[in-house]
XYZ file of C-alpha atoms in Angstrom:
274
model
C 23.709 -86.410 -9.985
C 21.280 -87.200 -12.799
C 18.108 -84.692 -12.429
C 14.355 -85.415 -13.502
C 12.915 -83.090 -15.585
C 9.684 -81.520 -14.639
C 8.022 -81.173 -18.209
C 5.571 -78.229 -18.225
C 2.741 -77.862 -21.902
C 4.846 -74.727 -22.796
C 6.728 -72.094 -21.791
C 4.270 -70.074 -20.074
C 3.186 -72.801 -17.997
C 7.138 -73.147 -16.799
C 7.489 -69.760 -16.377
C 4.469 -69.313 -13.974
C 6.100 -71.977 -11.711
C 9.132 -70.569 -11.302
C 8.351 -67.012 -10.743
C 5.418 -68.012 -7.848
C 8.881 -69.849 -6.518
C 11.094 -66.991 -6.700
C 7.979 -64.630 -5.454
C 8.159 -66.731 -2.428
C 11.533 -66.776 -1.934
C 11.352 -62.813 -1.885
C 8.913 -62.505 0.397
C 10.693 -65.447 2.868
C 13.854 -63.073 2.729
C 12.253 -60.120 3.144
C 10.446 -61.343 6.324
C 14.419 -62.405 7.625
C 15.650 -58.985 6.348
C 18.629 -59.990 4.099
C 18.734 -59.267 0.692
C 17.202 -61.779 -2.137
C 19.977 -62.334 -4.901
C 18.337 -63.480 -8.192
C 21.441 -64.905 -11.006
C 20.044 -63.672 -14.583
C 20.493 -64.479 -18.178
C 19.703 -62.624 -20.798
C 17.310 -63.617 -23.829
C 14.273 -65.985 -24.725
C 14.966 -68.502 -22.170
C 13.448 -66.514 -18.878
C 11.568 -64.592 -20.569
C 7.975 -65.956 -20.005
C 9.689 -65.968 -16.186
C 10.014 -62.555 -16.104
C 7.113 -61.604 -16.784
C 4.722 -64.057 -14.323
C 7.425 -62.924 -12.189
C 5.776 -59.356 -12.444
C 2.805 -60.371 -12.278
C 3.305 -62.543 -8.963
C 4.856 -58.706 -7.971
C 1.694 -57.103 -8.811
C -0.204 -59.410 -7.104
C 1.381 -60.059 -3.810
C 2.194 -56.435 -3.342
C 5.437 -57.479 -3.262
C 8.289 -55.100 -2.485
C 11.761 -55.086 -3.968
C 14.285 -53.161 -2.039
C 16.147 -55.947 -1.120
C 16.284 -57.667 -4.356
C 19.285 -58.033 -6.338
C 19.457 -58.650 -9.821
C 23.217 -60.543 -10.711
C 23.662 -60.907 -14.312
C 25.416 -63.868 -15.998
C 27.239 -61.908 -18.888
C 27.955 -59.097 -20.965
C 29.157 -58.705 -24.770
C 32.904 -57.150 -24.639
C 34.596 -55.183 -27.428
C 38.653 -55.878 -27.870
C 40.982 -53.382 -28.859
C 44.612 -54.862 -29.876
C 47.644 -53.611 -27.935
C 50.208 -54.552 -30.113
C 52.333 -57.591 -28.527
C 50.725 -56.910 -25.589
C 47.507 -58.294 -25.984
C 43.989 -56.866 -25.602
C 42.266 -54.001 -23.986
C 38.838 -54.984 -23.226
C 35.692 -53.043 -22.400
C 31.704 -53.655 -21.798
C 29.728 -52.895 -24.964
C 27.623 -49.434 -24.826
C 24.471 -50.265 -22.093
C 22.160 -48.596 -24.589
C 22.520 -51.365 -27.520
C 19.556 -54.069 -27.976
C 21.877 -56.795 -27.357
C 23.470 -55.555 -24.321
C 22.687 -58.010 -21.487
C 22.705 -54.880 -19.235
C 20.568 -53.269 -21.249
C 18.173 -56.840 -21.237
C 18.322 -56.588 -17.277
C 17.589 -52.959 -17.087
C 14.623 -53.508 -19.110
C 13.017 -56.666 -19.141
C 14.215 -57.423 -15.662
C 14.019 -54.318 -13.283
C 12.031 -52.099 -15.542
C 9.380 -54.911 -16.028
C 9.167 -55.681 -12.142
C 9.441 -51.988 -11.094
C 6.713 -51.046 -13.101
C 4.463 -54.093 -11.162
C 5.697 -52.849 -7.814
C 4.935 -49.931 -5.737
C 6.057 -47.095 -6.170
C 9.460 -46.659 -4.346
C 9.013 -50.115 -3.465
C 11.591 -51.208 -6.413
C 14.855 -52.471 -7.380
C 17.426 -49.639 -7.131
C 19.632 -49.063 -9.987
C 22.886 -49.897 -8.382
C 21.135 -53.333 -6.958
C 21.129 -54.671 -11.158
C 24.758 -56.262 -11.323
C 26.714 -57.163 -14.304
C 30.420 -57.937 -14.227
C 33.544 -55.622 -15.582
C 35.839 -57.081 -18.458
C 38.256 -54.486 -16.267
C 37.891 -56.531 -13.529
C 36.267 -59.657 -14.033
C 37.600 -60.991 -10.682
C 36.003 -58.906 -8.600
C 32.454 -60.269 -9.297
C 32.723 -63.377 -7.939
C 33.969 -61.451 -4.530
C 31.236 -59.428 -4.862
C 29.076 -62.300 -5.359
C 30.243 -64.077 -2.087
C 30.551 -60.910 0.132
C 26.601 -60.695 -0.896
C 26.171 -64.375 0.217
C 25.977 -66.446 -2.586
C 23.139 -66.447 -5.885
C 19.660 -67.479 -3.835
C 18.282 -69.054 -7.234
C 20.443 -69.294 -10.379
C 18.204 -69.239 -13.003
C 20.336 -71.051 -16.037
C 20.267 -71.679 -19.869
C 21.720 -73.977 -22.419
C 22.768 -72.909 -25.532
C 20.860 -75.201 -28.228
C 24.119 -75.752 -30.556
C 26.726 -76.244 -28.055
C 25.744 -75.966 -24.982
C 27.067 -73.432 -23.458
C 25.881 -71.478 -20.390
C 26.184 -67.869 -19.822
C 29.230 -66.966 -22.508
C 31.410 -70.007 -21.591
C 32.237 -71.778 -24.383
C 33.118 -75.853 -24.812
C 35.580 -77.078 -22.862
C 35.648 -74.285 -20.014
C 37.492 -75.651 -17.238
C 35.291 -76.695 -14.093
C 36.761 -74.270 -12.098
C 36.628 -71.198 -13.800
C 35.595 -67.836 -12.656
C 34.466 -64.720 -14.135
C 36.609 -64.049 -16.992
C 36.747 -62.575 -20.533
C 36.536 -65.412 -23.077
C 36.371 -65.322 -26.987
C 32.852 -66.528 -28.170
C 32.630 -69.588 -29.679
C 30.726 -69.738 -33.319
C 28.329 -72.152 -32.399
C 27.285 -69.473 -29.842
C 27.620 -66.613 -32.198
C 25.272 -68.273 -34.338
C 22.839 -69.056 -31.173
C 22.581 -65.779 -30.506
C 21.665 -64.588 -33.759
C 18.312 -65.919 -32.690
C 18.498 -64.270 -29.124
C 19.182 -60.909 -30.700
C 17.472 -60.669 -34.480
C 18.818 -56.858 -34.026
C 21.692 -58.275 -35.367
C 22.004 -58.384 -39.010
C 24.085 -60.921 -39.348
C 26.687 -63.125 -37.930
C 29.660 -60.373 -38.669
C 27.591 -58.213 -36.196
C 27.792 -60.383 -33.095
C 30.770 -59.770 -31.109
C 33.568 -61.927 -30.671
C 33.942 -61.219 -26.278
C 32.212 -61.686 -23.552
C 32.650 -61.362 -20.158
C 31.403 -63.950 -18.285
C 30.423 -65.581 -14.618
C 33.242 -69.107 -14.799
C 31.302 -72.385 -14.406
C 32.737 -72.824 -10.971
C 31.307 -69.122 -9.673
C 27.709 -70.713 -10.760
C 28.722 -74.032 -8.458
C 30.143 -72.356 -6.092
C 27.849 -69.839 -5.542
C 24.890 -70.784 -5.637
C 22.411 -71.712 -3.357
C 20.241 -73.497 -5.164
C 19.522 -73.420 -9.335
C 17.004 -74.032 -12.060
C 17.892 -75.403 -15.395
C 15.219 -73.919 -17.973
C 15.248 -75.551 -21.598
C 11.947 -75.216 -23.939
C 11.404 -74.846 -27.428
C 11.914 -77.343 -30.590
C 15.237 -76.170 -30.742
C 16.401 -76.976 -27.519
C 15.564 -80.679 -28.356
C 19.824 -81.731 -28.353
C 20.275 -79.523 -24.917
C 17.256 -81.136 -23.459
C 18.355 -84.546 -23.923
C 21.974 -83.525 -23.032
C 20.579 -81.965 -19.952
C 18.450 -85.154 -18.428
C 20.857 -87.543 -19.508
C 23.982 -85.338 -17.441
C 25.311 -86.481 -14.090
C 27.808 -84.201 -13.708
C 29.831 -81.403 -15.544
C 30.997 -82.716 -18.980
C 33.310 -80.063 -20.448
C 31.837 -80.392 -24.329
C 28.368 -79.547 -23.117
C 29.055 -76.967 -20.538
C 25.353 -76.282 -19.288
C 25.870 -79.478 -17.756
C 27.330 -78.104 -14.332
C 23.796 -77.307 -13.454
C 23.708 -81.195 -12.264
C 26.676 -80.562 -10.123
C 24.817 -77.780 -8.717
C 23.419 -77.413 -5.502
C 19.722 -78.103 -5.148
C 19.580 -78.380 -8.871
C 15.906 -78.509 -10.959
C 15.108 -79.421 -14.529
C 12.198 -77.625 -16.184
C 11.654 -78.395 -19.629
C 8.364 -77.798 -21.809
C 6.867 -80.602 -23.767
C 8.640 -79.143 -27.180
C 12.067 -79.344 -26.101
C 10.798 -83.068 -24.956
C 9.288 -83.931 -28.187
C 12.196 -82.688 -30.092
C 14.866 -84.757 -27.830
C 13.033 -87.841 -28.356
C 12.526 -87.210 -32.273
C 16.527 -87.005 -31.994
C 17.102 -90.713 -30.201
C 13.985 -92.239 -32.314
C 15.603 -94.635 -35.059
């Protein structure tokens, strides 16, 4: 199903939308008392999000003890084991470009700090999945109920979503998967701790294109920026998942949106123009 993009002036603008959305979506699930399961990624994308988000905390009182925060992804180290493979293991929490570390503190710390005291996220209630066990998240995942709101990104060279890289089958689940350099490169921008592209690992772990389908309730497609000109235009033009563009399943999503900022709509159109 194609989607319409709502076009916000910039990224601010977008991210006050969404986060009075999610606010209310809190509150509506707190009044039914079930828990409120927000699907993260890391980096610029959400960012402006995140923080109306707090401030829509701050304001509305809101409390959080219900709230779960499900990340999308985590950087994974490799260590050889002979003919037998590879061992693999979540990067240390503590680095810059740990998406753990990203949800810790620009997620939970940020909307903790707006909330009440005791009124916050608990630490156990911030999810990421376990290269030892990749599997198990998307169990997890569905014994919670499903993702409320997926909140997604598109990588601007390749479009990938979360760490799956081109050509990621539709049904996938949470797996390991070797990073493709188009994404590598992406995320030298997402993370300028890294000095270069020799720094960015080569693993992820990663929620499969078919755990975002599958489990989510409903989901939101954000894409702004001059950069993102190729995924915006990608993005409105999808009707479906197309495997060498893999941010695409949003469309095949259900309940999908399209928010884009006037950049990323400039830029697309620059890109067609002849």
């Amino acid at each position: 199903m194609r989607v319409s993009p709502i076009v916000f002036p910039d990224p601010e603008a977008l991210g006050r939308k969404l986060a009075a959305e999610i606010a209310v979506e809190i509150e509506n699930a707190a009044r039914a008392g079930r828990p409120y399961a927000l699907g993260c990624p890391g980096g610029r994308t959400a960012a402006s999000t995140y923080r109306a988000l707090a401030d829509e905390v701050a304001a509305r009182g809101l409390g959080l003890g219900h709230v779960v925060i499900v990340m999308m992804d985590e950087y994974v180290e490799a260590t050889p084991l002979g003919s037998h493979g590879r061992e693999y293991r979540a990067i240390d929490s503590g680095l810059p470009h740990s998406c753990l570390r990203f949800g810790r503190e620009e997620i939970v710390g940020r909307l903790n700090a707006a909330a009440e005291a005791g009124r916050g996220i608990a630490p156990e209630r911030l999810w990421g999945p376990d290269p030892a066990d990749p599997e198990a998240y998307d169990r997890r995942i569905a014994e919670l109920g499903g993702i409320d709101l997926f909140l997604l990104a598109s990588g601007a060279g390749d479009g990938h979503i979360a760490f799956n890289p081109v050509g990621s089958p539709a049904d996938s689940r949470t797996r390991v998967v070797q990073l493709g350099e188009q994404t590598r490169t992406d995320n030298l921008a997402t993370f300028p701790t890294f000095g270069g592209l020799d720094d960015v690992p080569r693993y992820g772990v990663t929620v499969g294109i078919g755990t975002i389908r599958a489990q989510s309730k409903r989901v939101v497609m954000v894409a702004h920026g001059g950069d993102k000109g190729r995924a915006a235009g990608r993005l409105t033009l999808a009707e479906g998942y197309e495997a060498d563009w893999p941010a695409t399943v949003f469309a095949d999503c259900a309940r999908p949106r399209l928010y884009l900022d006037q950049a990323a709509v400039t830029a697309s159109a620059a890109l067609t123009s002849p």
